[in-house]
Coordinates of C-alpha atoms in Angstrom, one line a residue:
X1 CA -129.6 -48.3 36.8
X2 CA -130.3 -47.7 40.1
X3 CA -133.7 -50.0 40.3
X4 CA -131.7 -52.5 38.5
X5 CA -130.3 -55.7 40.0
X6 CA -127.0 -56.1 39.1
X7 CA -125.6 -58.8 41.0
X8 CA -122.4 -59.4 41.0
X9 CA -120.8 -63.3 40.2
X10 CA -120.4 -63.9 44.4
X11 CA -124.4 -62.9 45.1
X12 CA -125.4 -65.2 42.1
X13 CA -123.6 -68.1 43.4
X14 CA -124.6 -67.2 46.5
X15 CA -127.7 -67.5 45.3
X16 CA -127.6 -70.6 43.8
X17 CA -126.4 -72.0 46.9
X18 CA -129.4 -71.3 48.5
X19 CA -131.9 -73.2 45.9
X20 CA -129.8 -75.9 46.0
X21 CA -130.3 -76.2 49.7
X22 CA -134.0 -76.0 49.3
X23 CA -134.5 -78.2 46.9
X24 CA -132.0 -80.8 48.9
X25 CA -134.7 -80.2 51.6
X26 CA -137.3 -80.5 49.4
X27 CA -136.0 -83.8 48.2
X28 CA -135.0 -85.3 51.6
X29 CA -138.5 -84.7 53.0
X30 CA -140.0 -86.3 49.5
X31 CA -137.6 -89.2 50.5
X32 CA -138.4 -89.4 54.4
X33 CA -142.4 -89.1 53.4
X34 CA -142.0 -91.8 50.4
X35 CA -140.3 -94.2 52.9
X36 CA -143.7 -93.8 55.6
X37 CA -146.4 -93.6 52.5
X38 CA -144.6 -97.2 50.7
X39 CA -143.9 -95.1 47.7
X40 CA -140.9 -96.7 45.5
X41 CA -138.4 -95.1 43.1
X42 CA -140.4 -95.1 39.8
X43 CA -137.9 -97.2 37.0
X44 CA -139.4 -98.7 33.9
X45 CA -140.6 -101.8 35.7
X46 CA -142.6 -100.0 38.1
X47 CA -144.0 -97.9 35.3
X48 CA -145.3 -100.7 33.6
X49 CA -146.7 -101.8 36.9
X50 CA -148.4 -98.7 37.5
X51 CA -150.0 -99.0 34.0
X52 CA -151.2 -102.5 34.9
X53 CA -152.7 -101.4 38.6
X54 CA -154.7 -98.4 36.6
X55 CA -156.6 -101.3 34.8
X56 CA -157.4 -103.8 37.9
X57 CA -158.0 -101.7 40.4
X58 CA -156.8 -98.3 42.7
X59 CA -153.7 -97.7 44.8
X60 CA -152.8 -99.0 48.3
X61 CA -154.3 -96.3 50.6
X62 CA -152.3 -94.4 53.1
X63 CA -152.7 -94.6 56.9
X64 CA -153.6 -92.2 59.2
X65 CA -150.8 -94.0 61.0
X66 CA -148.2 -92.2 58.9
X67 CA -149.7 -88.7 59.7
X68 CA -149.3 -90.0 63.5
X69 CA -145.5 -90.8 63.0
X70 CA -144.8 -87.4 60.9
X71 CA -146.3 -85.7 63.7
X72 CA -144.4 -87.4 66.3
X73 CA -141.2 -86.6 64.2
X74 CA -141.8 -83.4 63.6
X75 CA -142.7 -83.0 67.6
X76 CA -139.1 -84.1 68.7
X77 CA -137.7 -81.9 66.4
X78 CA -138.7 -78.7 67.1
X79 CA -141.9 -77.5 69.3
X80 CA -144.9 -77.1 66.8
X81 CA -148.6 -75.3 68.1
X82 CA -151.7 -76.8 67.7
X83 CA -152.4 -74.3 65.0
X84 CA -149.1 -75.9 63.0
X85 CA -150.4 -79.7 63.9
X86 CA -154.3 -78.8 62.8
X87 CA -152.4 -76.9 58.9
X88 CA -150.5 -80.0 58.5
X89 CA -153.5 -82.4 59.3
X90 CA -155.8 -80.6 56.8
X91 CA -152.6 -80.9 54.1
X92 CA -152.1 -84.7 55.0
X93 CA -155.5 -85.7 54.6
X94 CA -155.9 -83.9 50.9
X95 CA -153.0 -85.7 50.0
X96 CA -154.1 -88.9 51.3
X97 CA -157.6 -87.6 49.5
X98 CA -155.7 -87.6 46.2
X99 CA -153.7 -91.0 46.5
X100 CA -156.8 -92.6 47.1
X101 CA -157.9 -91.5 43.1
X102 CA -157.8 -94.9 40.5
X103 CA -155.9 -92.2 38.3
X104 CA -154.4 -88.7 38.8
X105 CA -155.7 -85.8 35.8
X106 CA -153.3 -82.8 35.3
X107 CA -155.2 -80.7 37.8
X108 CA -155.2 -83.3 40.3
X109 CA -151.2 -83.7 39.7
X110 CA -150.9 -80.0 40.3
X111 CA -152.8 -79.6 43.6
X112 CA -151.1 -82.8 44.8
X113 CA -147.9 -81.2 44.0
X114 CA -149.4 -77.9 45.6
X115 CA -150.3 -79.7 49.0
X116 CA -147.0 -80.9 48.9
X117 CA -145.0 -77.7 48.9
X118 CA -147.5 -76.6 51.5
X119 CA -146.2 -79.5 53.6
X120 CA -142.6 -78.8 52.9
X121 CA -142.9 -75.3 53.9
X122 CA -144.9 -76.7 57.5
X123 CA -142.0 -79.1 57.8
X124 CA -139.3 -76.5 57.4
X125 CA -136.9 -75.9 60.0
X126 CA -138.7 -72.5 62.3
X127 CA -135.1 -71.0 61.0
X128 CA -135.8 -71.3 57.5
X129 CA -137.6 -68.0 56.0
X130 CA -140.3 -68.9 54.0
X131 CA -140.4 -67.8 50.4
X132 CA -143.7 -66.1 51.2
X133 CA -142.4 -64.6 54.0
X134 CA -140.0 -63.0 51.9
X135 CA -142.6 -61.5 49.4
X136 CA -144.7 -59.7 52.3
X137 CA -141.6 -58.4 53.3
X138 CA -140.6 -57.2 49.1
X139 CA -144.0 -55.4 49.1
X140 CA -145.1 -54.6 52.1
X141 CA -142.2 -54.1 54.7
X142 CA -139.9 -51.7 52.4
X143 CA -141.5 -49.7 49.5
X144 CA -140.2 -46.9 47.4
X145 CA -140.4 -44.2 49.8
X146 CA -138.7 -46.2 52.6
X147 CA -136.1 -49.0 51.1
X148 CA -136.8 -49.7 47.3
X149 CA -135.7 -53.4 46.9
X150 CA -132.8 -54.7 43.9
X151 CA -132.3 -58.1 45.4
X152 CA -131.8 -60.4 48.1
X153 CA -130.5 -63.6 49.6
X154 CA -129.2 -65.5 52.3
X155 CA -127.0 -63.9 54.7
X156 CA -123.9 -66.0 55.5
X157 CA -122.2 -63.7 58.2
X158 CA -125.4 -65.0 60.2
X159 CA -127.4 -68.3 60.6
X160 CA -130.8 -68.4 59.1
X161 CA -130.6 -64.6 57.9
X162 CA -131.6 -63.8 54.9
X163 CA -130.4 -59.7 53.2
X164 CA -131.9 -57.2 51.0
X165 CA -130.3 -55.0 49.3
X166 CA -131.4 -52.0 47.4
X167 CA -131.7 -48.0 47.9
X168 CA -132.3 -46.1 50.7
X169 CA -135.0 -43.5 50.2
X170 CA -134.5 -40.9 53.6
X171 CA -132.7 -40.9 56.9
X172 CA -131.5 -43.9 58.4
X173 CA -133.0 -44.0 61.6
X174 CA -136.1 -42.9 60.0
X175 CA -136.5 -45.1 57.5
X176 CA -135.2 -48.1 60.6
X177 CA -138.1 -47.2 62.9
X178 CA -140.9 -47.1 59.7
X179 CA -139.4 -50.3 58.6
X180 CA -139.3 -52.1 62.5
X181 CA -143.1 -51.1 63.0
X182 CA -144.3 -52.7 60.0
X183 CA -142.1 -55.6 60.5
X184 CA -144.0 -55.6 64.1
X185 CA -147.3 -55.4 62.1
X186 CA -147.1 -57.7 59.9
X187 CA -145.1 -60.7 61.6
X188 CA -145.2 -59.6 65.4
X189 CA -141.9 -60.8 67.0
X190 CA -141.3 -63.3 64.7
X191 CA -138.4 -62.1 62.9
X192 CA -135.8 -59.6 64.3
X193 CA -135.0 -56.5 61.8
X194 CA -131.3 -55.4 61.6
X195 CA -129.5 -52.5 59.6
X196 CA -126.1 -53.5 58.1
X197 CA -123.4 -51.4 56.3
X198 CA -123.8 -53.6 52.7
X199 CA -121.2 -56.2 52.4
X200 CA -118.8 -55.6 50.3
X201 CA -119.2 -57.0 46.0
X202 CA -116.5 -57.2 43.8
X203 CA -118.2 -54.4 41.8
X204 CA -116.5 -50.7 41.8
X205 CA -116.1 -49.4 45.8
X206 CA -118.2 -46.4 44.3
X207 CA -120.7 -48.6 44.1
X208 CA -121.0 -49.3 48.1
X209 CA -121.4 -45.6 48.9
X210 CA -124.6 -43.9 49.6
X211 CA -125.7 -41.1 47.7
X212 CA -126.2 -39.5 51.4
X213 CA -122.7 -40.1 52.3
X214 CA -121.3 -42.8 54.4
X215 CA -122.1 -46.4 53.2
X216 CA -124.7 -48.1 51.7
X217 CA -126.9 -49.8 53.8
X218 CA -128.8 -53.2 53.8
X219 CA -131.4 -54.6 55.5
X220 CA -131.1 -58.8 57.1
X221 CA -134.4 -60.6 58.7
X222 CA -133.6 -63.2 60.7
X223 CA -135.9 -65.2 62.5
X224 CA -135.5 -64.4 66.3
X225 CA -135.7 -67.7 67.9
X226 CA -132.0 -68.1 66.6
X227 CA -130.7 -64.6 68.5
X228 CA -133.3 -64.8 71.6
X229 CA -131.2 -65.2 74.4
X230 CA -131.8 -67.8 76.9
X231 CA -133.3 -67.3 80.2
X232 CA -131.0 -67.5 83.0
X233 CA -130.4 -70.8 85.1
X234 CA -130.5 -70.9 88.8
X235 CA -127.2 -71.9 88.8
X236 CA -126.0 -68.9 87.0
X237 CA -127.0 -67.0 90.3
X238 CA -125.1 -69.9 92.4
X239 CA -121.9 -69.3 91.0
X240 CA -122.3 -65.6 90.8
X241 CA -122.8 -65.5 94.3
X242 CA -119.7 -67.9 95.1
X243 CA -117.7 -65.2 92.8
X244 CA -118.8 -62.6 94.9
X245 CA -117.8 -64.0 98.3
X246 CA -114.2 -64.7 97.1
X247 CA -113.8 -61.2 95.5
X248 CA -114.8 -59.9 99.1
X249 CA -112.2 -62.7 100.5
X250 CA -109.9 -61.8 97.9
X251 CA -110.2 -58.0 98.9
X252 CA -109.6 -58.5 103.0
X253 CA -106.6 -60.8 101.7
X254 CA -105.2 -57.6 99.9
X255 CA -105.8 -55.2 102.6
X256 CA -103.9 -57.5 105.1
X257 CA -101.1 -58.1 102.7
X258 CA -100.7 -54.1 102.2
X259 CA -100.8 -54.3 106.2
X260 CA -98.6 -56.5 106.5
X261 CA -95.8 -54.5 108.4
X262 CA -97.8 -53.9 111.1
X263 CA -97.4 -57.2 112.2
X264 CA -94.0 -57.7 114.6
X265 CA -90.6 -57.9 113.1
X266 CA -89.8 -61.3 114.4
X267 CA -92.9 -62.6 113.0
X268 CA -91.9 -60.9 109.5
X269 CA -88.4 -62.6 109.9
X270 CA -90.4 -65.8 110.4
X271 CA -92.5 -65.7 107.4
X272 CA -89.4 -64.9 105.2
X273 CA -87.5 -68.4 105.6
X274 CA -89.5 -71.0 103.3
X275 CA -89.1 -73.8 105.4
X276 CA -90.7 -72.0 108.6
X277 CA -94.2 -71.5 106.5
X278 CA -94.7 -75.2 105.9
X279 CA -93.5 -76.4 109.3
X280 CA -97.1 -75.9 111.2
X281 CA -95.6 -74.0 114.3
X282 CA -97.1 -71.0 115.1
X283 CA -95.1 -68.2 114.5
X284 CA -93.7 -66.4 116.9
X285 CA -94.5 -62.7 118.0
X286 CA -98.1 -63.3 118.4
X287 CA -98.8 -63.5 121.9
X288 CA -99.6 -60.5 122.9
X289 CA -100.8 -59.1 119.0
X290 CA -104.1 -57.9 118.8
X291 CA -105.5 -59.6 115.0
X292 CA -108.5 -57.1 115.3
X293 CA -106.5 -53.7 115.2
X294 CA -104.5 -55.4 112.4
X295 CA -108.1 -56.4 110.5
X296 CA -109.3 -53.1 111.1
X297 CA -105.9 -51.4 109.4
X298 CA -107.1 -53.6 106.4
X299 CA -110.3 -52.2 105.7
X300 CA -109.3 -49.0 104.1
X301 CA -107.7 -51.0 101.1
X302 CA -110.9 -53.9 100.9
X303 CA -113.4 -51.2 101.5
X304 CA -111.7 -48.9 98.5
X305 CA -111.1 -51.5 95.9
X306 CA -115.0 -53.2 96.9
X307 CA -116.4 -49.8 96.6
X308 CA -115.2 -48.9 93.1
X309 CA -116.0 -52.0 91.7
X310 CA -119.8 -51.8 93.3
X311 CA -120.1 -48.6 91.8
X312 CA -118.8 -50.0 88.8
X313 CA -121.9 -52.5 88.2
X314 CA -124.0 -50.4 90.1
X315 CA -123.6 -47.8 87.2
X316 CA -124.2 -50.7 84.2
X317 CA -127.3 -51.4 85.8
X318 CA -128.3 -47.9 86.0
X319 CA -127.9 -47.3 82.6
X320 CA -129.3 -50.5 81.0
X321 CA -132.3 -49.9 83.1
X322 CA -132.6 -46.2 80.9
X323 CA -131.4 -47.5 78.3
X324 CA -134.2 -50.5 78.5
X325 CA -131.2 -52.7 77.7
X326 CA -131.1 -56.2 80.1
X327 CA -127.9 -57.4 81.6
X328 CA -127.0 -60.7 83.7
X329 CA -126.4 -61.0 87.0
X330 CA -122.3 -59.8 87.7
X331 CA -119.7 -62.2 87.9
X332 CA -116.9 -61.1 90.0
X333 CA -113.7 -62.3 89.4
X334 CA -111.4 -62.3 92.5
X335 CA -107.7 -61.7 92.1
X336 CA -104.9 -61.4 95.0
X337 CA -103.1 -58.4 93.5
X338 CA -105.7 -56.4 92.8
X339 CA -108.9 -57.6 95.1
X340 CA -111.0 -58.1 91.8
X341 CA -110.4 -58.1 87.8
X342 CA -113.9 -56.5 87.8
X343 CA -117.0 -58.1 86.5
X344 CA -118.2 -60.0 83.7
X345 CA -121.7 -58.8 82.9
X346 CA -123.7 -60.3 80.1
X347 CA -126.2 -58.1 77.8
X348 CA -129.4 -60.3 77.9
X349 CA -131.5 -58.5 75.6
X350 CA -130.2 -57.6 71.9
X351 CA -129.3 -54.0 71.6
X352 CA -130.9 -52.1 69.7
X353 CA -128.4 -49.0 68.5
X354 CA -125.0 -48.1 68.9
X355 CA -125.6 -45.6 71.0
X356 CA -127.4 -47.8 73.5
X357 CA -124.2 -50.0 73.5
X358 CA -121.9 -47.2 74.1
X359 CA -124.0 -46.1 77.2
X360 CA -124.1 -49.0 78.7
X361 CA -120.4 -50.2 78.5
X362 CA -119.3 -46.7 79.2
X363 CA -121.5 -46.1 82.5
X364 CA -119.3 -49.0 84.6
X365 CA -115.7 -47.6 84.0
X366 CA -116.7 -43.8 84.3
X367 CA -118.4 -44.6 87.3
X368 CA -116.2 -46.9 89.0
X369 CA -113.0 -44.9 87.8
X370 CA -114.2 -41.9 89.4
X371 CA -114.6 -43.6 92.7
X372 CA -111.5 -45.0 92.5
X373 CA -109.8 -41.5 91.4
X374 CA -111.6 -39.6 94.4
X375 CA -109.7 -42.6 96.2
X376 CA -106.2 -42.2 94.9
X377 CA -105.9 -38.7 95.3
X378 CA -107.3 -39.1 98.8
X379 CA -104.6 -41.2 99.6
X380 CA -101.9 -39.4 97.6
X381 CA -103.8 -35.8 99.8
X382 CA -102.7 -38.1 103.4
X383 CA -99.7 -39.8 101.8
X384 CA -98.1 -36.2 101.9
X385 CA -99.4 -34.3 104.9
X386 CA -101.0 -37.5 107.1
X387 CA -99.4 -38.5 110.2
X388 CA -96.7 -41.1 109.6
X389 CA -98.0 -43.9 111.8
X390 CA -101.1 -44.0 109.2
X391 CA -98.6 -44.8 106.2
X392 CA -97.4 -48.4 105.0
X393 CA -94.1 -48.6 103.1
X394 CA -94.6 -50.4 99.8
X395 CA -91.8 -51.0 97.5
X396 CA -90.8 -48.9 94.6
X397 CA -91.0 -51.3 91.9
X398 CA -94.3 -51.8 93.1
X399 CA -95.6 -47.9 92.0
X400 CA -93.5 -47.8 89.3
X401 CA -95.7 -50.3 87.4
X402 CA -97.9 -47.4 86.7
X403 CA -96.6 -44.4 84.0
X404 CA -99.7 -42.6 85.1
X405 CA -100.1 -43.0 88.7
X406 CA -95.9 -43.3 89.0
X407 CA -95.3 -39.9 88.0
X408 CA -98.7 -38.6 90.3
X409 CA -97.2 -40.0 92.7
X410 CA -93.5 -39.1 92.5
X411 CA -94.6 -34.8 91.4
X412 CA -96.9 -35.2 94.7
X413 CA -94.3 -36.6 97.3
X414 CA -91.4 -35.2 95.8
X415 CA -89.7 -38.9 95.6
X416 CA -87.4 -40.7 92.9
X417 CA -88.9 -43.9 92.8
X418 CA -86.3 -45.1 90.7
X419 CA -83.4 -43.9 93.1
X420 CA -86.0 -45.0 96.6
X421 CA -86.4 -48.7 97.7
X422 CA -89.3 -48.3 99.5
X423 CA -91.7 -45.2 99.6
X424 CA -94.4 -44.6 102.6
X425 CA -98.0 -44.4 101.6
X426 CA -101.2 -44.6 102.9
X427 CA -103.6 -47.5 102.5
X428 CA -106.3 -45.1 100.3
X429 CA -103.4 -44.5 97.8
X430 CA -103.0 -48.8 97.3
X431 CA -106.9 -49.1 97.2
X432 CA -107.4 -46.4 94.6
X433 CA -104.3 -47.3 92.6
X434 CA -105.9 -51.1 92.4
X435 CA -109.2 -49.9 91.6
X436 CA -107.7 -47.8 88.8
X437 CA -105.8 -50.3 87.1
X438 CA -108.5 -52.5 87.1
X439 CA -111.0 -50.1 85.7
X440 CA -107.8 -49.8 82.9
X441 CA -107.5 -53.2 82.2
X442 CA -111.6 -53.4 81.2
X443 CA -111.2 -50.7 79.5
X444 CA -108.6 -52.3 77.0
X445 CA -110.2 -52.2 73.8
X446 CA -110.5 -56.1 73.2
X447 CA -113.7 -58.6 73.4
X448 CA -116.7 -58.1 75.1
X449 CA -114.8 -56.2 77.7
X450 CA -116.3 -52.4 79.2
X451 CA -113.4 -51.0 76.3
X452 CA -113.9 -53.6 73.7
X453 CA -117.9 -52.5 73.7
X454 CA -116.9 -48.9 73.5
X455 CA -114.8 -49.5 70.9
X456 CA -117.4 -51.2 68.8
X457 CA -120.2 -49.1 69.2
X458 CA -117.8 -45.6 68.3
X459 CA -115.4 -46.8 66.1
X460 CA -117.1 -50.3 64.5
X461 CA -116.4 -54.0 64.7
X462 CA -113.4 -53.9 62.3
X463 CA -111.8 -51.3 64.4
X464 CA -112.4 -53.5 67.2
X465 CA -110.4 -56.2 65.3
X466 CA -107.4 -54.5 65.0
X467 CA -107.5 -52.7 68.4
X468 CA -107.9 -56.6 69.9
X469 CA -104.9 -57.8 68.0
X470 CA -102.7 -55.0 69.5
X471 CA -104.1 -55.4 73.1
X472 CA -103.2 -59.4 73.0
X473 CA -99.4 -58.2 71.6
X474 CA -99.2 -55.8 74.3
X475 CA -100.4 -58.3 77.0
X476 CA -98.1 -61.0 75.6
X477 CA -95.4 -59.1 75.6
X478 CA -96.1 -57.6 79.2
X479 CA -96.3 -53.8 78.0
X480 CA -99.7 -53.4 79.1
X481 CA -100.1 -54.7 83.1
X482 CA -96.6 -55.7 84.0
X483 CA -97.3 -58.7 86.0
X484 CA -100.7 -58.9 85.3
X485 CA -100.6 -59.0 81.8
X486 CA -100.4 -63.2 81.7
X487 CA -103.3 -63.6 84.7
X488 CA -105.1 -60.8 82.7
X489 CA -104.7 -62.1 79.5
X490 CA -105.8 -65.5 80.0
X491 CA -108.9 -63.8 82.0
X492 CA -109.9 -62.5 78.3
X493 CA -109.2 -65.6 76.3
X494 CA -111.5 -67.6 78.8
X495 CA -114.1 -65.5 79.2
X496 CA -114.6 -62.0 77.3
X497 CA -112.4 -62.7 73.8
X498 CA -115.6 -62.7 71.5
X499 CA -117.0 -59.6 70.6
X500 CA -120.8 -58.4 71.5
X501 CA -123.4 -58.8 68.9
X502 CA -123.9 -55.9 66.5
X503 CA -126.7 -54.0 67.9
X504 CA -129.8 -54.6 65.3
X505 CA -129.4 -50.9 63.9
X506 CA -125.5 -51.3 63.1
X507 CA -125.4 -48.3 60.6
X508 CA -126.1 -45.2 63.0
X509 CA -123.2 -43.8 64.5
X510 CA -122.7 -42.5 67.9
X511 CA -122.0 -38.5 68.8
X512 CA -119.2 -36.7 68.1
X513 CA -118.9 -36.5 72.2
X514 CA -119.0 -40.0 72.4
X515 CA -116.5 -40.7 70.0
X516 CA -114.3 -38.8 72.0
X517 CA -115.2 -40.5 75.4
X518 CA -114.0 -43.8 73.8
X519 CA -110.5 -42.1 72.9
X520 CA -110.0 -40.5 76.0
X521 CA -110.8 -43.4 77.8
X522 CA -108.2 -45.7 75.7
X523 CA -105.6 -43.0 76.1
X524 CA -106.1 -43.0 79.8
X525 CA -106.2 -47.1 80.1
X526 CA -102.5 -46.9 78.4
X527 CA -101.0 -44.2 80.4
X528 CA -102.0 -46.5 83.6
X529 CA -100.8 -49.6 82.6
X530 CA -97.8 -49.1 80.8
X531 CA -94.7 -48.9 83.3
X532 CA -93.1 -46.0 84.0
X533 CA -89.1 -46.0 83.2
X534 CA -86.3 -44.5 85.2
X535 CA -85.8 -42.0 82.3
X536 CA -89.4 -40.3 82.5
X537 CA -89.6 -36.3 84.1
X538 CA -93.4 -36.3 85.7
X539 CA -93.4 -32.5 84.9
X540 CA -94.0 -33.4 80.8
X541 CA -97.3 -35.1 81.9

């Protein structure tokens, strides 16, 4: 039964579906070419009148005008080669060859109706695979000892794709990379080859399981024009630019701001009354204040939270250029309380496996969490044995917005945080705390974020789904950020909610090791951003 297609009611209809929309194509381009050629609906007048004109003379010929016009359609529809204009000028002309005839035999009927199809398939949209196309791939692309075809049809999950199903006849990857070169040999880089876990039917779930183990696979050919990405625009580089100047603002701003208490006490008072900060006046306490020492007492924080997030990009780039996977210039988002929410960095190219995915989204956060870790413990190394005219006092609230770095922080200076208003620190200890809970809020398994990739690539897209919903109930609730849970949020809803496309061999899973990067790295993202209370003992972490 197993080189049987039994489809099940949803693929026939599906099925169906798909004939009816070529023969509505069919039948719309009959119309559109009936209207340029003068050809009328045949009733039982114009019958009669066709039976008359057989006996006084032939038909009106056609124009090469009209083949001018279908061109110039065709043209502003979608680009056609001069290869595609010279097979649809040899087509129109035996057409207009057989029009011209006083009276059409059956063979002349049947090559007319022939040239026809031939024109219809020319016409076709580029995403529409041909049903010839479709044979060469049956016969030729899979074969018993690779992928023995039951069936196929279009793929809805995906524009202009069309699946086969059937039985897989070795090793996954194996049979992938036979199956990819003799796409490549056969059709170049017209169509894009992709590996799918096989949707689910409503026939027996016994039935979707390989005899292997794991899932039954399927394969889905879609023409690559509709997942090419587009090149990049000039003023893509603009903007990212722009970005990256007011992350570097945004990052002085947070370095004076963690500095600010080295500016005099009256000019503090000042600042505190509302009405003084709109007034104009020039605060006083600033006559004799030297602003460089006070810029320079702000570079430790910029130059920390600037560094991690280089390294994080820095370490993307790295790894797509092993991984020979193209990525977008970075975006940088600034943000006052933390210097920067990271980067948004586009894949450019489409991905070919999981494991190339993983890489790739895993490289930024591990690299740029480890700078910002050497950082923090730097900090937390002077915040407990540096001189005290190096420290800043930050409020408690403040590091208590942390479970993770809280309790670090409380077992390393032996402070109650909950019990202390304000606690002294050194300016290394706010850079690397920032850095880190920005490397934990992209690694939030949601979206197109660093964690969201991760995520997809170890543990699948419908993982991902549920692992999204949870992160936008913790963000709306404000477990996950505090404060910057709404900023956050929104952040993702603008610009990273939709998932990356499913690398083109989706079936393959990543290592064991890399499985239990992903987890780690989750587990470590929560522990940062959710609060710490006034009932937790730092000794049980």
């Amino acid at each position: 039964m197993g080189f049987v297609d039994q489809k099940s009611e949803r693929q026939k209809q599906e099925e169906a579906k798909s004939n009816e929309a070529k023969e509505a194509f069919k039948k719309s381009t009959a119309e559109s070419l009936d209207k340029m050629l003068g050809v009328e609906e045949k009733t039982e007048v114009n019958q009669k009148d066709e039976e008359k004109s057989d006996e006084s003379g032939p038909p009106v010929s056609v124009s090469d005008d009209v083949l001018k016009e279908i061109l110039r359609a065709e043209k502003e529809r979608q680009p056609i080669d001069e290869e595609a204009e010279q097979k649809i000028g040899e087509v129109f002309q035996s057409v207009k060859k057989l029009s011209n005839k006083n009276k059409l035999d059956s063979d002349d009927a049947a090559n007319l109706q022939s040239e026809f199809e031939s024109l219809v398939e020319l016409l076709a949209p580029a995403s529409i695979i041909s049903k010839a196309d479709t044979e060469i791939m049956k016969t030729k692309v899979f074969g018993m000892n690779s992928f023995w075809v039951t069936g196929s049809e279009p793929y809805l999950d995906m524009e202009g794709g069309w699946i086969f199903r059937g039985n897989l006849r070795g090793n996954r990857e194996e049979v992938y990379e036979a199956t990819e070169r003799r796409m490549i040999e056969l059709f170049a880089d017209k169509y894009e080859l992709m590996m799918v876990e096989e949707p689910e039917t409503d026939d027996d779930m016994d039935a979707s399981m390989d005899a292997r183990g794991g899932p039954r696979v399927s394969f889905v050919i879609v023409p690559t024009q509709l997942v090419k990405q587009p090149e990049p625009s000039s003023w893509q580089t603009g903007i990212a630019l722009l970005l990256a100047g007011l992350t570097v603002l945004s990052a002085i701003q947070l370095g004076l701001v963690a500095e600010v208490t080295r500016l005099p006490s009256e000019t503090l008072s000042w600042f505190s009354s509302p009405d003084n900060v709109d007034s104009g006046a020039v605060p006083p306490g600033l006559e004799n204040f030297d602003p460089v020492e006070y810029f320079n007492a702000a570079m430790p924080v910029t130059l920390g939270v600037l560094a991690s997030a280089g390294a994080h990009d820095l370490a993307h780039r790295i790894m797509g250029l092993f991984r020979d996977v193209k990525l977008s210039v970075p975006f940088f988002i600034p943000n006052g309380q933390l210097g920067t929410f990271g980067s948004v960095t586009q894949i450019r190219s489409r991905i070919k496996t999981r494991t190339q995915l993983f890489d790739v989204a895993a490289a930024g956060p591990l690299a740029g969490g480890a700078v910002a870790l050497a950082i923090f413990i730097n900090g937390l190394a002077l915040s407990a044995t540096g001189d005290a005219a190096d420290l800043v006092k930050v409020p408690s609230s403040l590091l208590q917005g942390s479970l993770l770095l809280g309790s670090l922080t409380q077992l390393v200076l032996s402070v109650d945080l909950s019990a202390a208003r304000e606690v002294a620190v050194h300016p290394l200890l706010i850079a690397g705390w920032c850095a880190l809970t920005t490397t934990a809020l992209n690694l939030l398994p949601v979206g197109s974020l660093d964690g969201g990739r991760m995520v997809q690539a170890a543990l699948g897209r419908r993982t991902l789904g549920l692992t999204g919903l949870l992160t936008y109930l913790g963000l709306a609730l404000g477990a996950l950020g505090a404060s910057l849970s709404l900023p956050f949020g929104l952040y993702v809803l603008v610009t990273q909610r939709v998932p990356e496309t499913a690398p083109r061999n989706d079936v393959t899973e990543v290592s064991q090791s890399r499985s239990s990067i992903c987890l780690a790295a989750l587990t470590f993202a929560i522990f940062v951003l959710l609060p710490l209370g006034a009932d937790v003992d730092p000794s049980m972490l």
